[in-house]
Coordinates of C-alpha atoms (C1' of nucleotides) in Angstrom, one line a residue:
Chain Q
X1 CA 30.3 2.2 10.2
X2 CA 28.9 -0.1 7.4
X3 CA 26.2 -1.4 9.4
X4 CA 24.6 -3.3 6.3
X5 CA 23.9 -2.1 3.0
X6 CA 24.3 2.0 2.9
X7 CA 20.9 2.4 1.3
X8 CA 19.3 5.8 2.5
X9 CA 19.5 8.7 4.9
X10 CA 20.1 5.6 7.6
X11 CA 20.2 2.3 7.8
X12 CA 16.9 -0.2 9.0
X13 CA 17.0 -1.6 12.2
X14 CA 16.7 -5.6 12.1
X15 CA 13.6 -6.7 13.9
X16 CA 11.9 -3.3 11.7
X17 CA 12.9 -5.3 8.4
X18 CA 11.9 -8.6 9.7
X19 CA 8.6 -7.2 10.7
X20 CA 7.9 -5.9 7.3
X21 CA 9.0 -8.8 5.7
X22 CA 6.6 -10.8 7.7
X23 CA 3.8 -8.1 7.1
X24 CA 4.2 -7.8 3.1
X25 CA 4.2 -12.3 3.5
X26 CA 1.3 -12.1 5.3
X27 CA -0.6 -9.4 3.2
X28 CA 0.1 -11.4 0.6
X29 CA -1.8 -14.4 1.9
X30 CA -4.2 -13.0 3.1
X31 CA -5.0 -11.2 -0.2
X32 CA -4.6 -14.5 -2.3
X33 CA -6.9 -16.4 0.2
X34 CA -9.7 -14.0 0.9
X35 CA -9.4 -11.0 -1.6
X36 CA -8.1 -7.5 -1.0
X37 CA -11.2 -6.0 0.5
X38 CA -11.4 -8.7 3.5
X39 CA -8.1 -7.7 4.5
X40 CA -8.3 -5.6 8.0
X41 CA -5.0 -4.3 9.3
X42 CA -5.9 -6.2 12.3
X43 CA -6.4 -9.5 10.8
X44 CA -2.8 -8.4 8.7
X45 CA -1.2 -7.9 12.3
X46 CA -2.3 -10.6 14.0
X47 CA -1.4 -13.1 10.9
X48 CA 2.0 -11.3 11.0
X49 CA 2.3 -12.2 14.9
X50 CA 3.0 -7.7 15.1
X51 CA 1.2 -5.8 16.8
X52 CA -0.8 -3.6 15.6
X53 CA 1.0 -0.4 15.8
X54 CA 4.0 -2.1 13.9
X55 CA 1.3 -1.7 10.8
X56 CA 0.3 1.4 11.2
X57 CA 4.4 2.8 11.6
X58 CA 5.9 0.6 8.7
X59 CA 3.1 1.5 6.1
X60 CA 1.1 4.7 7.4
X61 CA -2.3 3.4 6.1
X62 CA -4.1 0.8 4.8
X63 CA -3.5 2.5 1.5
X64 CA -0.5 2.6 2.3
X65 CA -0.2 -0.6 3.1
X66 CA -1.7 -1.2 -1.1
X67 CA 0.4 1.1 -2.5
X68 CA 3.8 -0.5 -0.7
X69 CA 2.0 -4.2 -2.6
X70 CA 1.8 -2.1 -6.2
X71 CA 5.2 -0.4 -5.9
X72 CA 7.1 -2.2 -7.9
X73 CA 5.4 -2.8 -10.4
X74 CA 3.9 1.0 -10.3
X75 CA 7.5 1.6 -10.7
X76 CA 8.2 -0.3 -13.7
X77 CA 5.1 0.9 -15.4
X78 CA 6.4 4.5 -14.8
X79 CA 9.5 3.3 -16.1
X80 CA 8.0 2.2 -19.5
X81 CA 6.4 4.9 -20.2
X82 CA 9.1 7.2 -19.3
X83 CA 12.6 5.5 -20.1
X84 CA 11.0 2.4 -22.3
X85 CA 10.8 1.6 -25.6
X86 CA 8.3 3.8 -28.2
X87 CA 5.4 4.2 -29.0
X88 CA 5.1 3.9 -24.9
X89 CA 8.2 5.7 -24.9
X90 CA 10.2 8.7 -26.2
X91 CA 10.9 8.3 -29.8
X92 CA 7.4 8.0 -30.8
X93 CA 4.7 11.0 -32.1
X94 CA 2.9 12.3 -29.3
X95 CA -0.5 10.8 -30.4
X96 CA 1.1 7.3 -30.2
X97 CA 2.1 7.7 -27.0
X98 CA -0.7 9.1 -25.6
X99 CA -2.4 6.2 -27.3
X100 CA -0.2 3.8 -26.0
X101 CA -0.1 5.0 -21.9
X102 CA -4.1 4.6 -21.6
X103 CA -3.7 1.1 -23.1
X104 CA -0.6 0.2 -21.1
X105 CA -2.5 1.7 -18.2
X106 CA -6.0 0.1 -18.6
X107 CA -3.9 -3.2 -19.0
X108 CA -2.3 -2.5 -15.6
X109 CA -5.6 -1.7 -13.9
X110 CA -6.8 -4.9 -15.3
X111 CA -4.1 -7.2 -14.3
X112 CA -3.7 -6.1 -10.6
X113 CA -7.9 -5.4 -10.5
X114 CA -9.2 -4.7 -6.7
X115 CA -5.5 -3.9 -5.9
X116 CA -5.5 -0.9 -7.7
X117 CA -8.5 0.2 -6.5
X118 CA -7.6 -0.7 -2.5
X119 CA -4.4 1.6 -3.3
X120 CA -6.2 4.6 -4.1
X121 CA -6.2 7.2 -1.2
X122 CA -9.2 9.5 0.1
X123 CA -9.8 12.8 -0.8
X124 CA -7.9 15.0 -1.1
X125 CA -4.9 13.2 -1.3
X126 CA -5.9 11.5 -4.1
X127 CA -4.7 13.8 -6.8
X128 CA -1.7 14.5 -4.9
X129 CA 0.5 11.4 -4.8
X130 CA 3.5 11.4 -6.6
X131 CA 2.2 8.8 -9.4
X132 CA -0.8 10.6 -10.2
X133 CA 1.4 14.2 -10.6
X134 CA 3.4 12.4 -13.3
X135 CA 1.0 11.0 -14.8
X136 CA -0.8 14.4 -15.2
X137 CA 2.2 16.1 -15.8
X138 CA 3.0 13.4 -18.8
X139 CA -0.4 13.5 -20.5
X140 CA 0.0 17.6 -20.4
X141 CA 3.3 17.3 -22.0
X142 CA 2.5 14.7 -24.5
X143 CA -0.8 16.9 -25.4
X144 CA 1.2 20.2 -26.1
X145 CA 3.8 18.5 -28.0
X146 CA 0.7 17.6 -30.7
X147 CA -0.1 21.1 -30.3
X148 CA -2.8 21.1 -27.7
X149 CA -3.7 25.0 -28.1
X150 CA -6.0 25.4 -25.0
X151 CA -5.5 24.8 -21.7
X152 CA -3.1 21.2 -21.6
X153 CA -3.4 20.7 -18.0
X154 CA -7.2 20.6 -17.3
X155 CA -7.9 18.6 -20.9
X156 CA -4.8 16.5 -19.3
X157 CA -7.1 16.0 -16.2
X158 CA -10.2 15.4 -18.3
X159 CA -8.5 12.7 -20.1
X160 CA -6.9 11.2 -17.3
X161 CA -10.5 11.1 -15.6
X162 CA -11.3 8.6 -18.2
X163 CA -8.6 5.8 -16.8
X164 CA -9.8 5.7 -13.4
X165 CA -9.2 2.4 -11.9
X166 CA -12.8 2.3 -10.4
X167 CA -14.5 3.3 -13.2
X168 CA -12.6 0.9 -15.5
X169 CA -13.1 -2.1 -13.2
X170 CA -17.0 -1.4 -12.9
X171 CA -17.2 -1.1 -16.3
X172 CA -15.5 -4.4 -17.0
X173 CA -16.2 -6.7 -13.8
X174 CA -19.8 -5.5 -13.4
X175 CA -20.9 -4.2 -16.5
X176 CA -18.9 -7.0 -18.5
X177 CA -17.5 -4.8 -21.0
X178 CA -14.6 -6.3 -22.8
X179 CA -11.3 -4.2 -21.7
X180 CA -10.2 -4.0 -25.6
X181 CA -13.6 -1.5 -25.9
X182 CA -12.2 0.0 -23.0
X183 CA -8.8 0.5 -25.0
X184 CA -10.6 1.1 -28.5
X185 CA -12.2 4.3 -27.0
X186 CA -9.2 5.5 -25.4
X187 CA -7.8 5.5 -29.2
X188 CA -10.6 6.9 -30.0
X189 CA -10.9 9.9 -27.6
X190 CA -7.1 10.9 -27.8
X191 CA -6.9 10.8 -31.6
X192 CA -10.5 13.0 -31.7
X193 CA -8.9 15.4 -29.1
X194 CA -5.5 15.9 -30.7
X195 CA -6.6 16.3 -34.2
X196 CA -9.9 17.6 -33.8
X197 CA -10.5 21.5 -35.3
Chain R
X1 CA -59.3 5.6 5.3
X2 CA -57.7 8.4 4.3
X3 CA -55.3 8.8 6.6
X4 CA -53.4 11.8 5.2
X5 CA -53.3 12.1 1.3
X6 CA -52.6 9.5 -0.1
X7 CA -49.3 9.4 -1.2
X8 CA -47.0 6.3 -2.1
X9 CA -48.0 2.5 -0.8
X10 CA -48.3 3.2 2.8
X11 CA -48.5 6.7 4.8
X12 CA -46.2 7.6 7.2
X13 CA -47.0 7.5 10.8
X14 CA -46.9 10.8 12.4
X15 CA -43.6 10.3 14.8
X16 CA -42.2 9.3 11.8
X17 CA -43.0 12.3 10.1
X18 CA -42.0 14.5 12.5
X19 CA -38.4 12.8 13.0
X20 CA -38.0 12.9 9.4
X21 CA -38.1 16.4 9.7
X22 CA -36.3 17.4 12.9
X23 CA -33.3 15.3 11.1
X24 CA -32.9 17.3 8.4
X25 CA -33.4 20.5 10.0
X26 CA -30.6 19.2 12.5
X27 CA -28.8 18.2 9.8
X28 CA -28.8 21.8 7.8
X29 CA -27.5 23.2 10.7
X30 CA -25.3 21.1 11.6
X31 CA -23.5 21.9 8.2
X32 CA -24.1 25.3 8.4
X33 CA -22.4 25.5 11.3
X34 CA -19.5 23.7 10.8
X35 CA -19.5 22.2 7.2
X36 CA -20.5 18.7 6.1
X37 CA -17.4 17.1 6.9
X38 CA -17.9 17.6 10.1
X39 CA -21.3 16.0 9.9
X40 CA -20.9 12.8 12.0
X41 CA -24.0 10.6 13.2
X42 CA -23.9 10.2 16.0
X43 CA -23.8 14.3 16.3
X44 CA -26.6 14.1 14.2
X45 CA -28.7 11.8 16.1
X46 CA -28.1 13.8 19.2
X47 CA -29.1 17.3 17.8
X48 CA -32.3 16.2 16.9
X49 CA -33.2 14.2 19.7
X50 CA -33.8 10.9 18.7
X51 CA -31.6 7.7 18.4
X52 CA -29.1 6.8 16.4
X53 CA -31.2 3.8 14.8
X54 CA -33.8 6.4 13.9
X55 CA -31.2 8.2 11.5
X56 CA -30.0 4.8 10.0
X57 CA -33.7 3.8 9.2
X58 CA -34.7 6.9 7.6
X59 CA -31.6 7.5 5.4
X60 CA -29.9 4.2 5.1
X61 CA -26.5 5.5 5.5
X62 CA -24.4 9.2 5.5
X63 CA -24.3 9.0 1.8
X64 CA -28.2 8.6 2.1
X65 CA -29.1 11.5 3.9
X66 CA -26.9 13.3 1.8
X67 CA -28.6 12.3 -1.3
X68 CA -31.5 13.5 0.6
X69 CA -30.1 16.4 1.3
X70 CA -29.5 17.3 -2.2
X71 CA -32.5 15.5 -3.9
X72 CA -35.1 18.4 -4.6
X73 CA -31.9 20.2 -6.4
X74 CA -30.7 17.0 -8.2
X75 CA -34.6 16.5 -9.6
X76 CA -35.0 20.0 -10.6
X77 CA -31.5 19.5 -12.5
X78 CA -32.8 15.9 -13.9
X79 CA -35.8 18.0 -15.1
X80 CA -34.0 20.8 -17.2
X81 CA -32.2 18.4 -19.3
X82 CA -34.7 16.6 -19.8
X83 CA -37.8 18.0 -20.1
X84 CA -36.4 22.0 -20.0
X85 CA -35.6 24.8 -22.7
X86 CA -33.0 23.8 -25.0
X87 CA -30.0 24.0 -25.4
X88 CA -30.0 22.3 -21.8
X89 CA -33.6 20.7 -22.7
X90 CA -35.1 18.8 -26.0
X91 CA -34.4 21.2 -29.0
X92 CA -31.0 21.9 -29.6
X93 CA -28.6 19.9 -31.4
X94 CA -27.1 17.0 -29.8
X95 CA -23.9 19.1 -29.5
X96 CA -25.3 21.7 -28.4
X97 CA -27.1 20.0 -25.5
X98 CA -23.8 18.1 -24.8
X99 CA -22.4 21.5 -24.5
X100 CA -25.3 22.6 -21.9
X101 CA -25.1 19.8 -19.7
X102 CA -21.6 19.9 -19.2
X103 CA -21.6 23.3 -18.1
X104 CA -24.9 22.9 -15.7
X105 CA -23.7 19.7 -14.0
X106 CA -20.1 22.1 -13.6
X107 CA -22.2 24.7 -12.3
X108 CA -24.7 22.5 -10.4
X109 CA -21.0 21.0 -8.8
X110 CA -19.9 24.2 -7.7
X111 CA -22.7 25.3 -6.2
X112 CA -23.0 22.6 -4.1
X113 CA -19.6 21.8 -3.0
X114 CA -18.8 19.2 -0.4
X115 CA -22.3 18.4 -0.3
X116 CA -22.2 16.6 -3.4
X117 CA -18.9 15.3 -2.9
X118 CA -20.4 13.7 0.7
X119 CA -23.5 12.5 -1.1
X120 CA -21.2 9.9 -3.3
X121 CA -21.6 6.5 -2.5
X122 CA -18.9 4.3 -2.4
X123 CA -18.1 1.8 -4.9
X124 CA -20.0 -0.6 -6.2
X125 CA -23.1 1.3 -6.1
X126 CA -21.4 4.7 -7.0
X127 CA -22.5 3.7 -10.7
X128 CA -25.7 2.0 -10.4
X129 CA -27.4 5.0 -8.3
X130 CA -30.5 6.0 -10.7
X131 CA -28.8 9.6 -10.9
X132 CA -25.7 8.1 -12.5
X133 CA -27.4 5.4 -14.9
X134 CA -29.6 8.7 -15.9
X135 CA -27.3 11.1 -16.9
X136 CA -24.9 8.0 -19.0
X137 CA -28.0 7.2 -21.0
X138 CA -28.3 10.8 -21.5
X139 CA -25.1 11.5 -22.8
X140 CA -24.9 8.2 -24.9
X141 CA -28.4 9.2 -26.6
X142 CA -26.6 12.4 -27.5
X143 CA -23.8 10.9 -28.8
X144 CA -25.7 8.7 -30.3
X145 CA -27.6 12.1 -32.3
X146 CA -24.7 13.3 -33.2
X147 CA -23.9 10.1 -35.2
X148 CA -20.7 8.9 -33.0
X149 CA -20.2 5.7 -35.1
X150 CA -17.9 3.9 -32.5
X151 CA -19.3 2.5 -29.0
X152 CA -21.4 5.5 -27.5
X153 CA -22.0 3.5 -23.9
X154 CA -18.1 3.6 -23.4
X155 CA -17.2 6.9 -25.0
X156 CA -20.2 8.1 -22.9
X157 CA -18.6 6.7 -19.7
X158 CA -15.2 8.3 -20.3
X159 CA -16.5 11.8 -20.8
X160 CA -19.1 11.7 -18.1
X161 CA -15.6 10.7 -15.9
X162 CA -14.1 14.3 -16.8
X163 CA -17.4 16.0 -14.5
X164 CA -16.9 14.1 -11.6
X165 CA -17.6 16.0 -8.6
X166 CA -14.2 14.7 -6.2
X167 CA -12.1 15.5 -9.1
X168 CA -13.4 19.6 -10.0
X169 CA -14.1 20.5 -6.9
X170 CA -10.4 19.7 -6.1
X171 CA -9.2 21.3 -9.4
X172 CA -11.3 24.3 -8.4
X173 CA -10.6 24.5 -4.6
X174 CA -7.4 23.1 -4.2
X175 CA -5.7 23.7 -7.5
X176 CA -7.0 27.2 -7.3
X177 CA -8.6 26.3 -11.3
X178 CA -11.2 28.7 -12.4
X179 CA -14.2 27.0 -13.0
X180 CA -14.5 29.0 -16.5
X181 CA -11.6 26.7 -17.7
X182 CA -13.5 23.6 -16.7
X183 CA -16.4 24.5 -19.1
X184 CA -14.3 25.6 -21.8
X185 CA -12.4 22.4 -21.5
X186 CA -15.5 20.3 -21.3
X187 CA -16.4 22.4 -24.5
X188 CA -13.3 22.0 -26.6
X189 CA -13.8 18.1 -25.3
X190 CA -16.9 16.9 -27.0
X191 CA -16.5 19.1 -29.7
X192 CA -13.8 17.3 -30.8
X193 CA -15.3 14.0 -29.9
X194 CA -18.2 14.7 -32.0
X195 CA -17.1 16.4 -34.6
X196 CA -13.7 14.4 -34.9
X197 CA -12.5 11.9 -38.1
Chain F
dG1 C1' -62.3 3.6 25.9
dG2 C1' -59.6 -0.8 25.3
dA3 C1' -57.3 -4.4 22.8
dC4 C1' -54.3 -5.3 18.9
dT5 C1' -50.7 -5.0 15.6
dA6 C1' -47.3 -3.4 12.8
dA7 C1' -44.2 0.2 12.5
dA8 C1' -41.0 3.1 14.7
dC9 C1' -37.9 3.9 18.4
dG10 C1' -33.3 4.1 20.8
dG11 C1' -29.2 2.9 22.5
dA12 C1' -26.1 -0.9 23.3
dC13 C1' -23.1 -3.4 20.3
dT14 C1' -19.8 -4.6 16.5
dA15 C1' -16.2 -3.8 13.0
dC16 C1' -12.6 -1.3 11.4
dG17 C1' -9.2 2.4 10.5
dG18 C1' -6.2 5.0 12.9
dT19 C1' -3.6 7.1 17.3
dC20 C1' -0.8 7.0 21.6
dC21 C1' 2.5 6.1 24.8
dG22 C1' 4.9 3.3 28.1
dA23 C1' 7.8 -1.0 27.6
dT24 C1' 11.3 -3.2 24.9
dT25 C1' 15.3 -4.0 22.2
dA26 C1' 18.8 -3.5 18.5
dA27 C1' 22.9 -1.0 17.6
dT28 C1' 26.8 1.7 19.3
dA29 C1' 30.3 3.5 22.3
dT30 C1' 33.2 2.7 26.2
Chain N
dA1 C1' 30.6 -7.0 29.2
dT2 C1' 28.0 -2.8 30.3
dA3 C1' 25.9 1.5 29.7
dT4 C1' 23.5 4.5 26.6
dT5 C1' 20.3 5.9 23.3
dA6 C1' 17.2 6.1 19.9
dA7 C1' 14.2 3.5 17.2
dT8 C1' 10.8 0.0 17.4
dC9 C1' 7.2 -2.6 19.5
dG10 C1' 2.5 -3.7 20.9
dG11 C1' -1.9 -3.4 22.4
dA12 C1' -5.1 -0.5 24.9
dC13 C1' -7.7 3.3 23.3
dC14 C1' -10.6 6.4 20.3
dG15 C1' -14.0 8.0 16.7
dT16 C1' -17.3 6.8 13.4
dA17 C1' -20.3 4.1 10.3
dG18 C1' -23.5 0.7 10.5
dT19 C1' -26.4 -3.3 12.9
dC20 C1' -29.6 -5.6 16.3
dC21 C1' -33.3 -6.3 19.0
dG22 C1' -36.2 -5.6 23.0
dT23 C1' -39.4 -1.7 24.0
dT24 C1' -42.6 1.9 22.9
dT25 C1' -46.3 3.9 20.4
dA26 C1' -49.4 5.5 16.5
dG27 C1' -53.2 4.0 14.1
dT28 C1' -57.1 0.8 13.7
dC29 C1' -60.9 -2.1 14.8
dC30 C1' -64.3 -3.4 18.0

DNA sequence: GGACTAAACGGACTACGGTCCGATTAATAT
DNA sequence: ATATTAATCGGACCGTAGTCCGTTTAGTCC
């Protein structure tokens, strides 16, 4: 028994979590040398010395592969927003929370840029990772606890629409719109929404 | 002279012409038959009898020839809002017309399905096709009408987010959402932000 | 009709994400 | 130490979007 730590259903074998360590290095890297989107999983593998099946098992996709990058600190956002201090967290109105998770967010999607966008997944599974059900499911609560009369999930999804990473990053990397107009109308849009008629 | 009428810069040689057209009959069937998803094209290529270069110089790329595909519906959609009855057309107040377009680009989503969905492009240019820049100066000029006081290119952005095609179509199709509650959402949404504080 | 040219053609080729399966090896039991 | 087993490894393989370039051909001019 006690073959290491007794994290999980069972434990990792050693050359698996020696791989992965070497993977996550060498994604890392290759992500600060070249930029997220000239990463391929077979220049990841080969950088890695893995093969490239080893990639695909340990993180399922190249998404995958992004979203394993983000997870920590996708965790510790959720964490805020959820557990954390108001007006991100519970204590505070809704409105100033609502206010306050698109501005935390935008600021996320700004710090950790292509990233975030490289993490997304393809239709349809999109809409369907865990993240983005709590998020919806967070909005919709925050909205009917102002008193959101019609329909909280769908304007949840309509508002949420508006913090898409690849949107957000056109608008600010392309367009050159300065992410506190990005944040301004977020304040904007929630507070109209919530109090409106 | 006068080699055909006299259309655009240059005319179209004949072969041209007539692959032009066997592709896009090919192409209907091909997604009649078995859906645009499974539109590869290669499969494409073969079905009309011509090469696979052939499909890339006519369309530029799968996202091309599905623009093509859907461009004689997208113009006659460009021309109600802009040049049709009110409230859709020049007329109605901005609201109003805010209202209209909403529910016709809903409407315009869900009778076209995976076709616009496939007709996307990917990112960068997902924003900068004509289409896109077209319907945000739209919306901002309505905004604009309706005296929105505070950034009208951004707010514009963010609501024109809540009709994108990915995102209601899986509402609709996955989420089993009645397309009725997208409208009246979208309704409830700019009404709000127009007629907000 | 024949020469000329610019455009169109077509299919081999590349790049990349993702899959498969026989070979390998870490952990465990004896 | 050895046998056993189940997980892991690795790279050949596949499908698809997109590119390249030598060959063909439609249209034009004499």
């Amino acid at each position: 028994m006690l073959p290491g730590p007794l994290s999980g259903p069972v434990a990792e074998r050693s050359d698996a979590a020696r791989n992965r360590a070497r993977l996550l290095a060498a994604a890392q890297e290759l992500i600060a040398e070249c930029g997220v989107d000239a990463l391929t999983m077979d220049g990841l593998a080969e950088r890695a010395g893995v093969g490239k099946g080893t990639v695909f098992r340990r993180f399922g996709s190249r998404t995958g592969l992004m979203m394993t990058l983000l997870s920590e600190s996708e965790a510790a956002f959720q964490a805020r927003f959820m557990f954390g201090p108001p007006p991100l967290g519970p204590g505070a109105p809704g409105l100033a929370r609502l206010i306050a998770f698109g501005e935390a967010r935008i600021a996320y999607i700004m710090e950790h840029g292509d990233l975030v966008r490289a993490s997304e997944s393809t239709y349809p599974s999109r809409y369907e990772v865990p993240a983005a059900l709590l998020w919806q499911r967070h909005v919709e609560f925050l909205l009917a606890q102002e008193g959101m009369d019609a329909d909280p999930p769908v304007m949840a999804m309509a508002l949420i629409a508006a913090l898409e990473p690849e949107r957000l990053l056109h608008a600010v990397q392309v367009q050159g719109i300065a992410p506190e107009r990005l944040t301004g109308t977020w304040r904007e849009l929630v507070t109209r929404v919530v109090g409106g008629p």
